[in-house]
């Protein structure tokens, strides 16, 4: 979500490299980004081109929704009464979610852009018969975009080529952080597509392993939460995250900072280079480390987020996800500002 320029992945890369450097395997060897090629994929321009037509106007959005047969009455009604900070986050961040879910033109353009970027990179890396292990790390809206893009790439020839269809190619890992692929699903659907690990229908599996990370105070993945049943041992969920190193617990770097998140990612990429003992020690030390300096504000934030999650977690409505995201981001900003005051 939000505006992402060509350098958007730099802080995410830096977070992963720094996290890896905490462990013995990386203290004397090359850093993570010299052992794994990290390739950012950007699709923000699809949303920017559309948003330029409205200039942050509710009336412009309403007209566009009517012309495009987008049914979003709840969001449009809420925008007329939303607090200014919530409305600001809608226009700067969450409107991307609305466009991807409700505008078929944006949906198709984003999926095609992602599929072509992935297939072009894989094809180039495989030239000369080179064996390739490829994984995907995705966050927030990206979890839905990646699921949908891989589901189509794995089941439909791209430009006449079947090279990257399931059965001909398989990704080693999918790392889904703050997964909203189920609440935003259209077609293909999250539980029934080829995007599943090889412990589910191995003949059609497009992944070897599927990792899913969810923070208990993150309301976005709480709406129609991604919780597949009977996916076997190669579906590896981490759902009890509760660290608060910043108020925007939804942020990708905030997730990646926790050993319970970055250790499975690093070991999934490189094998068990971080030992179980190291992981357990890191998790214990991380939990014991001092948190934010404003304990009263943290308690108020936690209580407010829990109330928000209680309001939306039983819903399957993507419009409610959009509104909850705006309210959460505004709450995180207000809490951060109060903490720094």
mmCIF file with all atom_site columns, C-alpha atoms in Angstrom, residues 48-224:
data_model
loop_
_atom_site.group_PDB
_atom_site.id
_atom_site.type_symbol
_atom_site.label_atom_id
_atom_site.label_alt_id
_atom_site.label_comp_id
_atom_site.label_asym_id
_atom_site.label_entity_id
_atom_site.label_seq_id
_atom_site.pdbx_PDB_ins_code
_atom_site.Cartn_x
_atom_site.Cartn_y
_atom_site.Cartn_z
_atom_site.occupancy
_atom_site.B_iso_or_equiv
_atom_site.pdbx_formal_charge
_atom_site.auth_seq_id
_atom_site.auth_comp_id
_atom_site.auth_asym_id
_atom_site.auth_atom_id
_atom_site.pdbx_PDB_model_num
ATOM 1   C CA . UNK A 1 48  ? -0.881  6.205   -9.633  1.00 0.00 ? 48  UNK A CA 1
ATOM 2   C CA . UNK A 1 49  ? -2.145  6.563   -13.186 1.00 0.00 ? 49  UNK A CA 1
ATOM 3   C CA . UNK A 1 50  ? -5.741  6.060   -12.039 1.00 0.00 ? 50  UNK A CA 1
ATOM 4   C CA . UNK A 1 51  ? -5.478  8.220   -8.911  1.00 0.00 ? 51  UNK A CA 1
ATOM 5   C CA . UNK A 1 52  ? -4.200  11.141  -10.945 1.00 0.00 ? 52  UNK A CA 1
ATOM 6   C CA . UNK A 1 53  ? -7.686  11.470  -12.377 1.00 0.00 ? 53  UNK A CA 1
ATOM 7   C CA . UNK A 1 54  ? -9.291  12.180  -8.982  1.00 0.00 ? 54  UNK A CA 1
ATOM 8   C CA . UNK A 1 55  ? -6.803  14.309  -7.019  1.00 0.00 ? 55  UNK A CA 1
ATOM 9   C CA . UNK A 1 56  ? -8.091  13.002  -3.703  1.00 0.00 ? 56  UNK A CA 1
ATOM 10  C CA . UNK A 1 57  ? -11.715 13.798  -4.422  1.00 0.00 ? 57  UNK A CA 1
ATOM 11  C CA . UNK A 1 58  ? -14.544 11.734  -2.933  1.00 0.00 ? 58  UNK A CA 1
ATOM 12  C CA . UNK A 1 59  ? -16.815 12.967  -5.708  1.00 0.00 ? 59  UNK A CA 1
ATOM 13  C CA . UNK A 1 60  ? -14.202 11.909  -8.265  1.00 0.00 ? 60  UNK A CA 1
ATOM 14  C CA . UNK A 1 61  ? -14.005 8.456   -6.709  1.00 0.00 ? 61  UNK A CA 1
ATOM 15  C CA . UNK A 1 62  ? -17.799 8.183   -6.672  1.00 0.00 ? 62  UNK A CA 1
ATOM 16  C CA . UNK A 1 63  ? -17.979 9.104   -10.355 1.00 0.00 ? 63  UNK A CA 1
ATOM 17  C CA . UNK A 1 64  ? -15.209 6.657   -11.228 1.00 0.00 ? 64  UNK A CA 1
ATOM 18  C CA . UNK A 1 65  ? -16.903 3.903   -9.214  1.00 0.00 ? 65  UNK A CA 1
ATOM 19  C CA . UNK A 1 66  ? -20.185 4.491   -11.032 1.00 0.00 ? 66  UNK A CA 1
ATOM 20  C CA . UNK A 1 67  ? -18.522 4.526   -14.464 1.00 0.00 ? 67  UNK A CA 1
ATOM 21  C CA . UNK A 1 68  ? -16.523 1.365   -13.686 1.00 0.00 ? 68  UNK A CA 1
ATOM 22  C CA . UNK A 1 69  ? -19.425 -0.497  -12.036 1.00 0.00 ? 69  UNK A CA 1
ATOM 23  C CA . UNK A 1 70  ? -17.520 -0.631  -8.731  1.00 0.00 ? 70  UNK A CA 1
ATOM 24  C CA . UNK A 1 71  ? -19.913 -1.374  -5.850  1.00 0.00 ? 71  UNK A CA 1
ATOM 25  C CA . UNK A 1 72  ? -18.376 0.377   -2.829  1.00 0.00 ? 72  UNK A CA 1
ATOM 26  C CA . UNK A 1 73  ? -21.276 2.076   -0.962  1.00 0.00 ? 73  UNK A CA 1
ATOM 27  C CA . UNK A 1 74  ? -19.801 1.432   2.499   1.00 0.00 ? 74  UNK A CA 1
ATOM 28  C CA . UNK A 1 75  ? -16.480 3.085   1.681   1.00 0.00 ? 75  UNK A CA 1
ATOM 29  C CA . UNK A 1 76  ? -18.094 6.064   -0.041  1.00 0.00 ? 76  UNK A CA 1
ATOM 30  C CA . UNK A 1 77  ? -20.450 6.605   2.889   1.00 0.00 ? 77  UNK A CA 1
ATOM 31  C CA . UNK A 1 78  ? -17.613 6.323   5.383   1.00 0.00 ? 78  UNK A CA 1
ATOM 32  C CA . UNK A 1 79  ? -15.434 8.823   3.503   1.00 0.00 ? 79  UNK A CA 1
ATOM 33  C CA . UNK A 1 80  ? -18.060 11.516  3.983   1.00 0.00 ? 80  UNK A CA 1
ATOM 34  C CA . UNK A 1 81  ? -17.782 11.259  7.783   1.00 0.00 ? 81  UNK A CA 1
ATOM 35  C CA . UNK A 1 82  ? -14.239 9.908   8.349   1.00 0.00 ? 82  UNK A CA 1
ATOM 36  C CA . UNK A 1 83  ? -11.782 11.729  10.563  1.00 0.00 ? 83  UNK A CA 1
ATOM 37  C CA . UNK A 1 84  ? -9.201  13.736  8.629   1.00 0.00 ? 84  UNK A CA 1
ATOM 38  C CA . UNK A 1 85  ? -6.255  11.483  9.527   1.00 0.00 ? 85  UNK A CA 1
ATOM 39  C CA . UNK A 1 86  ? -8.157  8.356   8.523   1.00 0.00 ? 86  UNK A CA 1
ATOM 40  C CA . UNK A 1 87  ? -9.174  9.981   5.253   1.00 0.00 ? 87  UNK A CA 1
ATOM 41  C CA . UNK A 1 88  ? -5.564  11.022  4.586   1.00 0.00 ? 88  UNK A CA 1
ATOM 42  C CA . UNK A 1 89  ? -4.398  7.419   4.966   1.00 0.00 ? 89  UNK A CA 1
ATOM 43  C CA . UNK A 1 90  ? -7.142  6.291   2.615   1.00 0.00 ? 90  UNK A CA 1
ATOM 44  C CA . UNK A 1 91  ? -5.795  8.495   -0.169  1.00 0.00 ? 91  UNK A CA 1
ATOM 45  C CA . UNK A 1 92  ? -2.097  7.875   0.496   1.00 0.00 ? 92  UNK A CA 1
ATOM 46  C CA . UNK A 1 93  ? -2.200  4.151   1.276   1.00 0.00 ? 93  UNK A CA 1
ATOM 47  C CA . UNK A 1 94  ? -5.448  2.212   1.349   1.00 0.00 ? 94  UNK A CA 1
ATOM 48  C CA . UNK A 1 95  ? -7.024  3.368   -1.913  1.00 0.00 ? 95  UNK A CA 1
ATOM 49  C CA . UNK A 1 96  ? -4.576  0.951   -3.597  1.00 0.00 ? 96  UNK A CA 1
ATOM 50  C CA . UNK A 1 97  ? -6.392  -1.904  -1.872  1.00 0.00 ? 97  UNK A CA 1
ATOM 51  C CA . UNK A 1 98  ? -9.740  -0.616  -3.101  1.00 0.00 ? 98  UNK A CA 1
ATOM 52  C CA . UNK A 1 99  ? -8.529  -0.321  -6.692  1.00 0.00 ? 99  UNK A CA 1
ATOM 53  C CA . UNK A 1 100 ? -6.929  -3.744  -6.748  1.00 0.00 ? 100 UNK A CA 1
ATOM 54  C CA . UNK A 1 101 ? -9.992  -5.459  -5.291  1.00 0.00 ? 101 UNK A CA 1
ATOM 55  C CA . UNK A 1 102 ? -12.809 -3.576  -6.998  1.00 0.00 ? 102 UNK A CA 1
ATOM 56  C CA . UNK A 1 103 ? -11.473 -2.280  -10.324 1.00 0.00 ? 103 UNK A CA 1
ATOM 57  C CA . UNK A 1 104 ? -11.045 -5.079  -12.841 1.00 0.00 ? 104 UNK A CA 1
ATOM 58  C CA . UNK A 1 105 ? -8.805  -2.998  -15.110 1.00 0.00 ? 105 UNK A CA 1
ATOM 59  C CA . UNK A 1 106 ? -6.332  -2.286  -12.299 1.00 0.00 ? 106 UNK A CA 1
ATOM 60  C CA . UNK A 1 107 ? -6.504  -5.917  -11.155 1.00 0.00 ? 107 UNK A CA 1
ATOM 61  C CA . UNK A 1 108 ? -5.591  -7.264  -14.587 1.00 0.00 ? 108 UNK A CA 1
ATOM 62  C CA . UNK A 1 109 ? -2.847  -4.704  -15.175 1.00 0.00 ? 109 UNK A CA 1
ATOM 63  C CA . UNK A 1 110 ? -1.206  -5.373  -11.812 1.00 0.00 ? 110 UNK A CA 1
ATOM 64  C CA . UNK A 1 111 ? -1.323  -9.146  -12.234 1.00 0.00 ? 111 UNK A CA 1
ATOM 65  C CA . UNK A 1 112 ? 0.135   -8.973  -15.735 1.00 0.00 ? 112 UNK A CA 1
ATOM 66  C CA . UNK A 1 113 ? 2.906   -6.629  -14.617 1.00 0.00 ? 113 UNK A CA 1
ATOM 67  C CA . UNK A 1 114 ? 3.883   -8.955  -11.761 1.00 0.00 ? 114 UNK A CA 1
ATOM 68  C CA . UNK A 1 115 ? 3.675   -12.134 -13.856 1.00 0.00 ? 115 UNK A CA 1
ATOM 69  C CA . UNK A 1 116 ? 5.858   -10.658 -16.594 1.00 0.00 ? 116 UNK A CA 1
ATOM 70  C CA . UNK A 1 117 ? 8.428   -9.352  -14.107 1.00 0.00 ? 117 UNK A CA 1
ATOM 71  C CA . UNK A 1 118 ? 8.694   -12.732 -12.372 1.00 0.00 ? 118 UNK A CA 1
ATOM 72  C CA . UNK A 1 119 ? 8.825   -14.790 -15.561 1.00 0.00 ? 119 UNK A CA 1
ATOM 73  C CA . UNK A 1 120 ? 11.391  -12.498 -17.192 1.00 0.00 ? 120 UNK A CA 1
ATOM 74  C CA . UNK A 1 121 ? 13.692  -12.728 -14.179 1.00 0.00 ? 121 UNK A CA 1
ATOM 75  C CA . UNK A 1 122 ? 13.323  -16.500 -13.911 1.00 0.00 ? 122 UNK A CA 1
ATOM 76  C CA . UNK A 1 123 ? 13.869  -17.035 -17.635 1.00 0.00 ? 123 UNK A CA 1
ATOM 77  C CA . UNK A 1 124 ? 17.034  -14.961 -17.571 1.00 0.00 ? 124 UNK A CA 1
ATOM 78  C CA . UNK A 1 125 ? 18.383  -16.775 -14.521 1.00 0.00 ? 125 UNK A CA 1
ATOM 79  C CA . UNK A 1 126 ? 17.702  -20.188 -16.053 1.00 0.00 ? 126 UNK A CA 1
ATOM 80  C CA . UNK A 1 127 ? 19.531  -19.599 -19.326 1.00 0.00 ? 127 UNK A CA 1
ATOM 81  C CA . UNK A 1 128 ? 22.101  -22.274 -20.033 1.00 0.00 ? 128 UNK A CA 1
ATOM 82  C CA . UNK A 1 129 ? 20.222  -24.921 -18.060 1.00 0.00 ? 129 UNK A CA 1
ATOM 83  C CA . UNK A 1 130 ? 21.124  -23.437 -14.686 1.00 0.00 ? 130 UNK A CA 1
ATOM 84  C CA . UNK A 1 131 ? 19.167  -24.878 -11.748 1.00 0.00 ? 131 UNK A CA 1
ATOM 85  C CA . UNK A 1 132 ? 17.176  -22.237 -9.941  1.00 0.00 ? 132 UNK A CA 1
ATOM 86  C CA . UNK A 1 133 ? 15.626  -21.959 -6.500  1.00 0.00 ? 133 UNK A CA 1
ATOM 87  C CA . UNK A 1 134 ? 13.165  -19.076 -6.362  1.00 0.00 ? 134 UNK A CA 1
ATOM 88  C CA . UNK A 1 135 ? 11.150  -17.794 -3.409  1.00 0.00 ? 135 UNK A CA 1
ATOM 89  C CA . UNK A 1 136 ? 8.726   -14.907 -2.984  1.00 0.00 ? 136 UNK A CA 1
ATOM 90  C CA . UNK A 1 137 ? 8.448   -12.601 0.031   1.00 0.00 ? 137 UNK A CA 1
ATOM 91  C CA . UNK A 1 138 ? 5.260   -10.566 0.055   1.00 0.00 ? 138 UNK A CA 1
ATOM 92  C CA . UNK A 1 139 ? 3.469   -8.261  2.485   1.00 0.00 ? 139 UNK A CA 1
ATOM 93  C CA . UNK A 1 140 ? -0.011  -6.801  3.011   1.00 0.00 ? 140 UNK A CA 1
ATOM 94  C CA . UNK A 1 141 ? -1.752  -5.982  -0.296  1.00 0.00 ? 141 UNK A CA 1
ATOM 95  C CA . UNK A 1 142 ? 1.168   -7.738  -1.963  1.00 0.00 ? 142 UNK A CA 1
ATOM 96  C CA . UNK A 1 143 ? 0.015   -11.053 -0.494  1.00 0.00 ? 143 UNK A CA 1
ATOM 97  C CA . UNK A 1 144 ? -3.163  -10.836 -2.544  1.00 0.00 ? 144 UNK A CA 1
ATOM 98  C CA . UNK A 1 145 ? -1.352  -9.552  -5.640  1.00 0.00 ? 145 UNK A CA 1
ATOM 99  C CA . UNK A 1 146 ? 1.265   -12.304 -5.434  1.00 0.00 ? 146 UNK A CA 1
ATOM 100 C CA . UNK A 1 147 ? -1.251  -15.054 -4.782  1.00 0.00 ? 147 UNK A CA 1
ATOM 101 C CA . UNK A 1 148 ? -3.361  -13.997 -7.755  1.00 0.00 ? 148 UNK A CA 1
ATOM 102 C CA . UNK A 1 149 ? -0.385  -13.469 -10.053 1.00 0.00 ? 149 UNK A CA 1
ATOM 103 C CA . UNK A 1 150 ? 1.218   -16.812 -9.202  1.00 0.00 ? 150 UNK A CA 1
ATOM 104 C CA . UNK A 1 151 ? -2.128  -18.593 -9.437  1.00 0.00 ? 151 UNK A CA 1
ATOM 105 C CA . UNK A 1 152 ? -2.567  -17.367 -13.015 1.00 0.00 ? 152 UNK A CA 1
ATOM 106 C CA . UNK A 1 153 ? 1.102   -17.814 -13.948 1.00 0.00 ? 153 UNK A CA 1
ATOM 107 C CA . UNK A 1 154 ? 0.963   -21.376 -12.650 1.00 0.00 ? 154 UNK A CA 1
ATOM 108 C CA . UNK A 1 155 ? -2.199  -22.362 -14.485 1.00 0.00 ? 155 UNK A CA 1
ATOM 109 C CA . UNK A 1 156 ? -2.372  -20.381 -17.746 1.00 0.00 ? 156 UNK A CA 1
ATOM 110 C CA . UNK A 1 157 ? 0.317   -20.081 -20.457 1.00 0.00 ? 157 UNK A CA 1
ATOM 111 C CA . UNK A 1 158 ? 1.958   -16.640 -20.486 1.00 0.00 ? 158 UNK A CA 1
ATOM 112 C CA . UNK A 1 159 ? 2.503   -15.310 -24.009 1.00 0.00 ? 159 UNK A CA 1
ATOM 113 C CA . UNK A 1 160 ? 2.045   -18.866 -25.262 1.00 0.00 ? 160 UNK A CA 1
ATOM 114 C CA . UNK A 1 161 ? 4.695   -20.334 -22.938 1.00 0.00 ? 161 UNK A CA 1
ATOM 115 C CA . UNK A 1 162 ? 4.000   -23.068 -20.394 1.00 0.00 ? 162 UNK A CA 1
ATOM 116 C CA . UNK A 1 163 ? 7.498   -22.885 -18.889 1.00 0.00 ? 163 UNK A CA 1
ATOM 117 C CA . UNK A 1 164 ? 6.346   -21.524 -15.550 1.00 0.00 ? 164 UNK A CA 1
ATOM 118 C CA . UNK A 1 165 ? 3.106   -23.413 -15.153 1.00 0.00 ? 165 UNK A CA 1
ATOM 119 C CA . UNK A 1 166 ? 2.638   -25.779 -12.215 1.00 0.00 ? 166 UNK A CA 1
ATOM 120 C CA . UNK A 1 167 ? 4.084   -29.147 -13.157 1.00 0.00 ? 167 UNK A CA 1
ATOM 121 C CA . UNK A 1 168 ? 6.896   -27.488 -15.100 1.00 0.00 ? 168 UNK A CA 1
ATOM 122 C CA . UNK A 1 169 ? 8.119   -25.146 -12.365 1.00 0.00 ? 169 UNK A CA 1
ATOM 123 C CA . UNK A 1 170 ? 7.779   -24.812 -8.614  1.00 0.00 ? 170 UNK A CA 1
ATOM 124 C CA . UNK A 1 171 ? 8.732   -22.034 -6.214  1.00 0.00 ? 171 UNK A CA 1
ATOM 125 C CA . UNK A 1 172 ? 10.720  -23.119 -3.169  1.00 0.00 ? 172 UNK A CA 1
ATOM 126 C CA . UNK A 1 173 ? 8.980   -20.810 -0.676  1.00 0.00 ? 173 UNK A CA 1
ATOM 127 C CA . UNK A 1 174 ? 6.213   -18.285 -0.409  1.00 0.00 ? 174 UNK A CA 1
ATOM 128 C CA . UNK A 1 175 ? 6.646   -16.032 2.630   1.00 0.00 ? 175 UNK A CA 1
ATOM 129 C CA . UNK A 1 176 ? 3.336   -14.215 3.248   1.00 0.00 ? 176 UNK A CA 1
ATOM 130 C CA . UNK A 1 177 ? 3.509   -11.409 5.833   1.00 0.00 ? 177 UNK A CA 1
ATOM 131 C CA . UNK A 1 178 ? 0.208   -9.888  7.034   1.00 0.00 ? 178 UNK A CA 1
ATOM 132 C CA . UNK A 1 179 ? -1.754  -12.033 4.600   1.00 0.00 ? 179 UNK A CA 1
ATOM 133 C CA . UNK A 1 180 ? -4.936  -10.517 3.158   1.00 0.00 ? 180 UNK A CA 1
ATOM 134 C CA . UNK A 1 181 ? -5.185  -12.793 0.130   1.00 0.00 ? 181 UNK A CA 1
ATOM 135 C CA . UNK A 1 182 ? -8.396  -14.435 1.326   1.00 0.00 ? 182 UNK A CA 1
ATOM 136 C CA . UNK A 1 183 ? -10.452 -11.353 2.166   1.00 0.00 ? 183 UNK A CA 1
ATOM 137 C CA . UNK A 1 184 ? -9.435  -9.735  -1.153  1.00 0.00 ? 184 UNK A CA 1
ATOM 138 C CA . UNK A 1 185 ? -9.837  -12.852 -3.258  1.00 0.00 ? 185 UNK A CA 1
ATOM 139 C CA . UNK A 1 186 ? -11.816 -12.863 -6.477  1.00 0.00 ? 186 UNK A CA 1
ATOM 140 C CA . UNK A 1 187 ? -10.736 -15.490 -8.978  1.00 0.00 ? 187 UNK A CA 1
ATOM 141 C CA . UNK A 1 188 ? -8.552  -17.551 -8.488  1.00 0.00 ? 188 UNK A CA 1
ATOM 142 C CA . UNK A 1 189 ? -9.439  -18.202 -4.854  1.00 0.00 ? 189 UNK A CA 1
ATOM 143 C CA . UNK A 1 190 ? -6.815  -18.464 -2.139  1.00 0.00 ? 190 UNK A CA 1
ATOM 144 C CA . UNK A 1 191 ? -7.596  -21.957 -0.855  1.00 0.00 ? 191 UNK A CA 1
ATOM 145 C CA . UNK A 1 192 ? -8.233  -23.682 -4.189  1.00 0.00 ? 192 UNK A CA 1
ATOM 146 C CA . UNK A 1 193 ? -5.587  -22.298 -6.550  1.00 0.00 ? 193 UNK A CA 1
ATOM 147 C CA . UNK A 1 194 ? -2.254  -23.955 -7.401  1.00 0.00 ? 194 UNK A CA 1
ATOM 148 C CA . UNK A 1 195 ? -0.587  -21.658 -4.832  1.00 0.00 ? 195 UNK A CA 1
ATOM 149 C CA . UNK A 1 196 ? -0.271  -24.239 -2.103  1.00 0.00 ? 196 UNK A CA 1
ATOM 150 C CA . UNK A 1 197 ? 2.574   -26.343 -0.640  1.00 0.00 ? 197 UNK A CA 1
ATOM 151 C CA . UNK A 1 198 ? 3.464   -29.817 -1.827  1.00 0.00 ? 198 UNK A CA 1
ATOM 152 C CA . UNK A 1 199 ? 1.756   -31.403 1.192   1.00 0.00 ? 199 UNK A CA 1
ATOM 153 C CA . UNK A 1 200 ? -1.521  -30.469 -0.551  1.00 0.00 ? 200 UNK A CA 1
ATOM 154 C CA . UNK A 1 201 ? -2.144  -32.200 -3.881  1.00 0.00 ? 201 UNK A CA 1
ATOM 155 C CA . UNK A 1 202 ? 1.557   -32.482 -4.756  1.00 0.00 ? 202 UNK A CA 1
ATOM 156 C CA . UNK A 1 203 ? 0.877   -32.991 -8.461  1.00 0.00 ? 203 UNK A CA 1
ATOM 157 C CA . UNK A 1 204 ? -0.549  -29.454 -8.729  1.00 0.00 ? 204 UNK A CA 1
ATOM 158 C CA . UNK A 1 205 ? 1.497   -27.701 -6.020  1.00 0.00 ? 205 UNK A CA 1
ATOM 159 C CA . UNK A 1 206 ? 3.191   -24.498 -7.161  1.00 0.00 ? 206 UNK A CA 1
ATOM 160 C CA . UNK A 1 207 ? 5.157   -24.203 -3.906  1.00 0.00 ? 207 UNK A CA 1
ATOM 161 C CA . UNK A 1 208 ? 7.336   -26.462 -1.826  1.00 0.00 ? 208 UNK A CA 1
ATOM 162 C CA . UNK A 1 209 ? 6.597   -24.525 1.387   1.00 0.00 ? 209 UNK A CA 1
ATOM 163 C CA . UNK A 1 210 ? 4.118   -21.808 2.352   1.00 0.00 ? 210 UNK A CA 1
ATOM 164 C CA . UNK A 1 211 ? 4.979   -19.615 5.369   1.00 0.00 ? 211 UNK A CA 1
ATOM 165 C CA . UNK A 1 212 ? 2.319   -17.335 6.860   1.00 0.00 ? 212 UNK A CA 1
ATOM 166 C CA . UNK A 1 213 ? 3.057   -14.651 9.473   1.00 0.00 ? 213 UNK A CA 1
ATOM 167 C CA . UNK A 1 214 ? 0.350   -12.777 11.403  1.00 0.00 ? 214 UNK A CA 1
ATOM 168 C CA . UNK A 1 215 ? 0.648   -10.322 14.296  1.00 0.00 ? 215 UNK A CA 1
ATOM 169 C CA . UNK A 1 216 ? -2.070  -10.529 16.945  1.00 0.00 ? 216 UNK A CA 1
ATOM 170 C CA . UNK A 1 217 ? -2.467  -6.721  16.910  1.00 0.00 ? 217 UNK A CA 1
ATOM 171 C CA . UNK A 1 218 ? -2.572  -6.339  13.142  1.00 0.00 ? 218 UNK A CA 1
ATOM 172 C CA . UNK A 1 219 ? -6.227  -5.878  12.105  1.00 0.00 ? 219 UNK A CA 1
ATOM 173 C CA . UNK A 1 220 ? -5.661  -6.276  8.356   1.00 0.00 ? 220 UNK A CA 1
ATOM 174 C CA . UNK A 1 221 ? -4.921  -10.035 8.268   1.00 0.00 ? 221 UNK A CA 1
ATOM 175 C CA . UNK A 1 222 ? -7.548  -10.556 10.981  1.00 0.00 ? 222 UNK A CA 1
ATOM 176 C CA . UNK A 1 223 ? -10.371 -9.847  8.518   1.00 0.00 ? 223 UNK A CA 1
ATOM 177 C CA . UNK A 1 224 ? -11.305 -13.204 7.000   1.00 0.00 ? 224 UNK A CA 1
#
